PDB file of C-alpha atoms in Angstrom:
ATOM      1  CA  ARG A   1      92.591  92.903 130.620  1.00  0.00           C
ATOM      2  CA  GLU A   2      92.596  89.622 131.379  1.00  0.00           C
ATOM      3  CA  VAL A   3      91.134  87.506 128.377  1.00  0.00           C
ATOM      4  CA  LYS A   4      90.246  83.871 128.405  1.00  0.00           C
ATOM      5  CA  LEU A   5      88.814  81.487 126.140  1.00  0.00           C
ATOM      6  CA  SER A   6      85.697  80.890 127.781  1.00  0.00           C
ATOM      7  CA  ASP A   7      84.878  84.329 127.211  1.00  0.00           C
ATOM      8  CA  TYR A   8      83.994  83.637 123.793  1.00  0.00           C
ATOM      9  CA  LYS A   9      82.351  80.414 124.545  1.00  0.00           C
ATOM     10  CA  ASN A  10      79.661  80.854 122.620  1.00  0.00           C
ATOM     11  CA  ASN A  11      81.552  82.073 119.191  1.00  0.00           C
ATOM     12  CA  PHE A  12      83.814  79.898 116.681  1.00  0.00           C
ATOM     13  CA  MET A  13      87.691  81.155 116.973  1.00  0.00           C
ATOM     14  CA  LEU A  14      90.587  80.946 114.932  1.00  0.00           C
ATOM     15  CA  ILE A  15      93.483  81.216 116.435  1.00  0.00           C
ATOM     16  CA  THR A  16      97.211  81.697 115.796  1.00  0.00           C
ATOM     17  CA  PHE A  17     100.506  82.409 117.161  1.00  0.00           C
ATOM     18  CA  ILE A  18     103.261  84.468 116.320  1.00  0.00           C
ATOM     19  CA  PHE A  19     105.681  86.930 117.812  1.00  0.00           C
ATOM     20  CA  THR A  20     106.373  90.742 116.420  1.00  0.00           C
ATOM     21  CA  ARG A  21     109.841  90.347 115.791  1.00  0.00           C
ATOM     22  CA  CYS A  22     109.853  87.558 113.605  1.00  0.00           C
ATOM     23  CA  PRO A  23     112.093  88.208 110.943  1.00  0.00           C
ATOM     24  CA  ILE A  24     110.990  85.922 108.043  1.00  0.00           C
ATOM     25  CA  PRO A  25     108.160  87.145 106.161  1.00  0.00           C
ATOM     26  CA  ASN A  26     106.793  84.203 105.025  1.00  0.00           C
ATOM     27  CA  MET A  27     106.299  82.831 108.755  1.00  0.00           C
ATOM     28  CA  CYS A  28     104.343  85.286 111.271  1.00  0.00           C
ATOM     29  CA  PRO A  29     103.857  88.192 108.811  1.00  0.00           C
ATOM     30  CA  ALA A  30     101.766  85.998 106.412  1.00  0.00           C
ATOM     31  CA  LEU A  31      99.863  84.473 108.992  1.00  0.00           C
ATOM     32  CA  ILE A  32      98.739  87.991 109.881  1.00  0.00           C
ATOM     33  CA  TYR A  33      98.142  88.447 106.656  1.00  0.00           C
ATOM     34  CA  LYS A  34      95.864  85.041 106.200  1.00  0.00           C
ATOM     35  CA  GLN A  35      94.054  86.311 109.654  1.00  0.00           C
ATOM     36  CA  ARG A  36      93.411  89.719 108.146  1.00  0.00           C
ATOM     37  CA  TYR A  37      91.677  88.166 104.759  1.00  0.00           C
ATOM     38  CA  ILE A  38      89.626  85.728 107.224  1.00  0.00           C
ATOM     39  CA  ALA A  39      88.680  88.607 109.182  1.00  0.00           C
ATOM     40  CA  GLU A  40      87.742  90.940 106.708  1.00  0.00           C
ATOM     41  CA  LYS A  41      85.733  87.805 105.361  1.00  0.00           C
ATOM     42  CA  PHE A  42      83.639  87.713 108.322  1.00  0.00           C
ATOM     43  CA  ASN A  43      84.006  90.957 109.773  1.00  0.00           C
ATOM     44  CA  ASP A  44      79.921  90.932 110.101  1.00  0.00           C
ATOM     45  CA  ASN A  45      79.701  87.756 111.100  1.00  0.00           C
ATOM     46  CA  LYS A  46      79.210  88.136 115.065  1.00  0.00           C
ATOM     47  CA  ASN A  47      79.942  84.055 115.446  1.00  0.00           C
ATOM     48  CA  LEU A  48      83.796  84.139 114.779  1.00  0.00           C
ATOM     49  CA  LYS A  49      86.220  85.843 116.702  1.00  0.00           C
ATOM     50  CA  LEU A  50      90.039  85.479 115.603  1.00  0.00           C
ATOM     51  CA  LEU A  51      92.730  85.658 118.074  1.00  0.00           C
ATOM     52  CA  THR A  52      96.412  86.109 117.121  1.00  0.00           C
ATOM     53  CA  ILE A  53      98.128  85.230 120.551  1.00  0.00           C
ATOM     54  CA  SER A  54     102.066  86.459 120.712  1.00  0.00           C
ATOM     55  CA  PHE A  55     104.142  84.103 122.649  1.00  0.00           C
ATOM     56  CA  ASP A  56     106.960  86.454 123.024  1.00  0.00           C
ATOM     57  CA  TYR A  57     106.250  87.069 126.463  1.00  0.00           C
ATOM     58  CA  LEU A  58     109.130  88.730 127.511  1.00  0.00           C
ATOM     59  CA  PHE A  59     108.902  91.190 124.666  1.00  0.00           C
ATOM     60  CA  ASP A  60     105.155  91.846 123.139  1.00  0.00           C
ATOM     61  CA  THR A  61     103.470  93.252 125.940  1.00  0.00           C
ATOM     62  CA  PRO A  62      99.583  94.299 125.101  1.00  0.00           C
ATOM     63  CA  ASP A  63     101.233  97.890 124.204  1.00  0.00           C
ATOM     64  CA  VAL A  64     103.410  96.258 121.677  1.00  0.00           C
ATOM     65  CA  LEU A  65     101.267  94.681 120.205  1.00  0.00           C
ATOM     66  CA  LYS A  66      98.706  97.588 120.230  1.00  0.00           C
ATOM     67  CA  GLU A  67     101.035  99.832 118.264  1.00  0.00           C
ATOM     68  CA  LYS A  68     102.426  97.297 115.769  1.00  0.00           C
ATOM     69  CA  TYR A  69      99.266  95.962 114.510  1.00  0.00           C
ATOM     70  CA  LYS A  70      96.853  99.206 115.125  1.00  0.00           C
ATOM     71  CA  ASN A  71      96.416  99.734 111.294  1.00  0.00           C
ATOM     72  CA  ILE A  72      95.913  96.407 110.387  1.00  0.00           C
ATOM     73  CA  LYS A  73      93.241  95.895 113.113  1.00  0.00           C
ATOM     74  CA  SER A  74      91.501  98.908 112.746  1.00  0.00           C
ATOM     75  CA  ASN A  75      87.715  98.176 111.826  1.00  0.00           C
ATOM     76  CA  ARG A  76      87.914  94.650 112.347  1.00  0.00           C
ATOM     77  CA  ASN A  77      86.441  94.077 115.846  1.00  0.00           C
ATOM     78  CA  ASN A  78      86.518  90.167 115.541  1.00  0.00           C
ATOM     79  CA  TRP A  79      90.071  90.305 115.219  1.00  0.00           C
ATOM     80  CA  LEU A  80      91.750  90.838 118.836  1.00  0.00           C
ATOM     81  CA  PHE A  81      96.147  90.333 119.332  1.00  0.00           C
ATOM     82  CA  LEU A  82      96.595  89.242 122.761  1.00  0.00           C
ATOM     83  CA  SER A  83      99.668  89.250 124.606  1.00  0.00           C
ATOM     84  CA  SER A  84     101.298  86.192 126.980  1.00  0.00           C
ATOM     85  CA  TYR A  85     103.313  88.776 129.010  1.00  0.00           C
ATOM     86  CA  LYS A  86     103.103  87.885 132.574  1.00  0.00           C
ATOM     87  CA  HIS A  87     101.025  84.573 131.584  1.00  0.00           C
ATOM     88  CA  LEU A  88     103.548  82.465 130.970  1.00  0.00           C
ATOM     89  CA  ASN A  89     101.607  78.975 132.855  1.00  0.00           C
ATOM     90  CA  ASP A  90      98.829  80.114 130.822  1.00  0.00           C
ATOM     91  CA  LEU A  91     100.603  80.047 127.554  1.00  0.00           C
ATOM     92  CA  TYR A  92     102.380  77.216 127.819  1.00  0.00           C
ATOM     93  CA  LEU A  93      99.221  75.125 129.012  1.00  0.00           C
ATOM     94  CA  PHE A  94      97.308  76.162 125.796  1.00  0.00           C
ATOM     95  CA  THR A  95     100.384  75.843 123.596  1.00  0.00           C
ATOM     96  CA  LYS A  96     100.589  72.314 124.717  1.00  0.00           C
ATOM     97  CA  GLN A  97      97.056  71.192 124.559  1.00  0.00           C
ATOM     98  CA  SER A  98      96.819  73.050 120.834  1.00  0.00           C
ATOM     99  CA  MET A  99     100.467  71.197 120.306  1.00  0.00           C
ATOM    100  CA  PHE A 100     102.087  74.571 119.014  1.00  0.00           C
ATOM    101  CA  SER A 101     105.588  74.482 120.511  1.00  0.00           C
ATOM    102  CA  PHE A 102     108.050  77.641 120.915  1.00  0.00           C
ATOM    103  CA  TRP A 103     111.572  77.631 122.429  1.00  0.00           C
ATOM    104  CA  GLY A 104     114.283  80.276 122.909  1.00  0.00           C
ATOM    105  CA  VAL A 105     112.454  83.124 123.855  1.00  0.00           C
ATOM    106  CA  GLU A 106     114.959  83.746 126.963  1.00  0.00           C
ATOM    107  CA  LYS A 107     118.379  83.518 124.606  1.00  0.00           C
ATOM    108  CA  ASN A 108     116.234  85.642 122.058  1.00  0.00           C
ATOM    109  CA  ASP A 109     116.661  82.849 119.446  1.00  0.00           C
ATOM    110  CA  ILE A 110     112.932  82.004 119.186  1.00  0.00           C
ATOM    111  CA  GLY A 111     111.631  78.629 116.968  1.00  0.00           C
ATOM    112  CA  HIS A 112     108.511  77.497 116.882  1.00  0.00           C
ATOM    113  CA  ASN A 113     106.262  75.504 114.618  1.00  0.00           C
ATOM    114  CA  MET A 114     103.273  77.159 112.893  1.00  0.00           C
ATOM    115  CA  ARG A 115      99.581  76.149 113.806  1.00  0.00           C
ATOM    116  CA  THR A 116      95.997  77.938 113.241  1.00  0.00           C
ATOM    117  CA  ILE A 117      93.453  76.382 115.137  1.00  0.00           C
ATOM    118  CA  LEU A 118      89.461  75.995 114.888  1.00  0.00           C
ATOM    119  CA  ILE A 119      87.667  76.280 118.082  1.00  0.00           C
ATOM    120  CA  GLY A 120      84.213  75.720 118.129  1.00  0.00           C
ATOM    121  CA  PRO A 121      81.620  77.419 120.274  1.00  0.00           C
ATOM    122  CA  ASP A 122      81.551  74.269 122.794  1.00  0.00           C
ATOM    123  CA  LEU A 123      85.433  74.990 123.258  1.00  0.00           C
ATOM    124  CA  LYS A 124      86.647  72.061 121.211  1.00  0.00           C
ATOM    125  CA  PHE A 125      89.528  71.515 118.642  1.00  0.00           C
ATOM    126  CA  LEU A 126      87.193  71.518 115.611  1.00  0.00           C
ATOM    127  CA  LYS A 127      89.989  72.062 112.705  1.00  0.00           C
ATOM    128  CA  TYR A 128      94.412  72.643 112.368  1.00  0.00           C
ATOM    129  CA  TYR A 129      95.974  74.152 109.943  1.00  0.00           C
ATOM    130  CA  ASP A 130     100.041  73.643 109.966  1.00  0.00           C
ATOM    131  CA  GLY A 131     102.597  75.194 108.386  1.00  0.00           C
ATOM    132  CA  ASN A 132     101.837  78.614 106.333  1.00  0.00           C
ATOM    133  CA  GLU A 133     101.219  77.015 103.032  1.00  0.00           C
ATOM    134  CA  TRP A 134      97.248  76.391 103.756  1.00  0.00           C
ATOM    135  CA  SER A 135      94.892  78.324 101.477  1.00  0.00           C
ATOM    136  CA  VAL A 136      92.573  81.518 103.092  1.00  0.00           C
ATOM    137  CA  LYS A 137      89.754  80.292 101.097  1.00  0.00           C
ATOM    138  CA  GLU A 138      90.309  76.943 101.955  1.00  0.00           C
ATOM    139  CA  ALA A 139      90.162  77.775 105.556  1.00  0.00           C
ATOM    140  CA  GLU A 140      87.180  80.481 104.969  1.00  0.00           C
ATOM    141  CA  ASN A 141      85.058  77.475 103.143  1.00  0.00           C
ATOM    142  CA  ASP A 142      85.831  75.309 105.954  1.00  0.00           C
ATOM    143  CA  ILE A 143      84.685  77.772 108.371  1.00  0.00           C
ATOM    144  CA  ARG A 144      81.461  78.540 106.736  1.00  0.00           C
ATOM    145  CA  ASP A 145      80.709  74.433 106.334  1.00  0.00           C
ATOM    146  CA  ILE A 146      81.249  73.807 110.121  1.00  0.00           C
ATOM    147  CA  MET A 147      79.553  76.710 111.354  1.00  0.00           C
ATOM    148  CA  LYS A 148      76.630  75.450 109.101  1.00  0.00           C
ATOM    149  CA  LEU A 149      76.651  72.207 110.580  1.00  0.00           C
ATOM    150  CA  TYR A 150      76.471  73.972 114.289  1.00  0.00           C
ATOM    151  CA  SER A 151      73.889  75.656 113.005  1.00  0.00           C
ATOM    152  CA  LYS A 152      71.531  72.914 112.455  1.00  0.00           C
TER     153      LYS A 152
END
């Protein structure tokens, strides 16, 4: 089914971009483990959704994502894996707005920067985590602190 950010506009969203065929363990796979940590810490919190979006719009169909991540996602209802398959224009618009960049998908020579973003319930960007060296504990604390600010 088609998903829009506005579907979750009353939630906080932690969004990261990956592709399933990433061969470098400390890149996309590392981001998946960071997302898993956050998903586990906020599993009972209905106010946070984690969105992992594949920017490989040629290979990562919804079925590919479902098969690849079914075990890691199980029992984590706050975590969605989203495909950009057949949604290239939406992908370009969103990645440009979030200052995430990628290239080489058509040539099967994919490159990208790494960025995880926190969006508030008002759909505004709240925080960026660049690269893959950010601490999950720091992100967890940031999310909790920001949620408290919104609840006042």
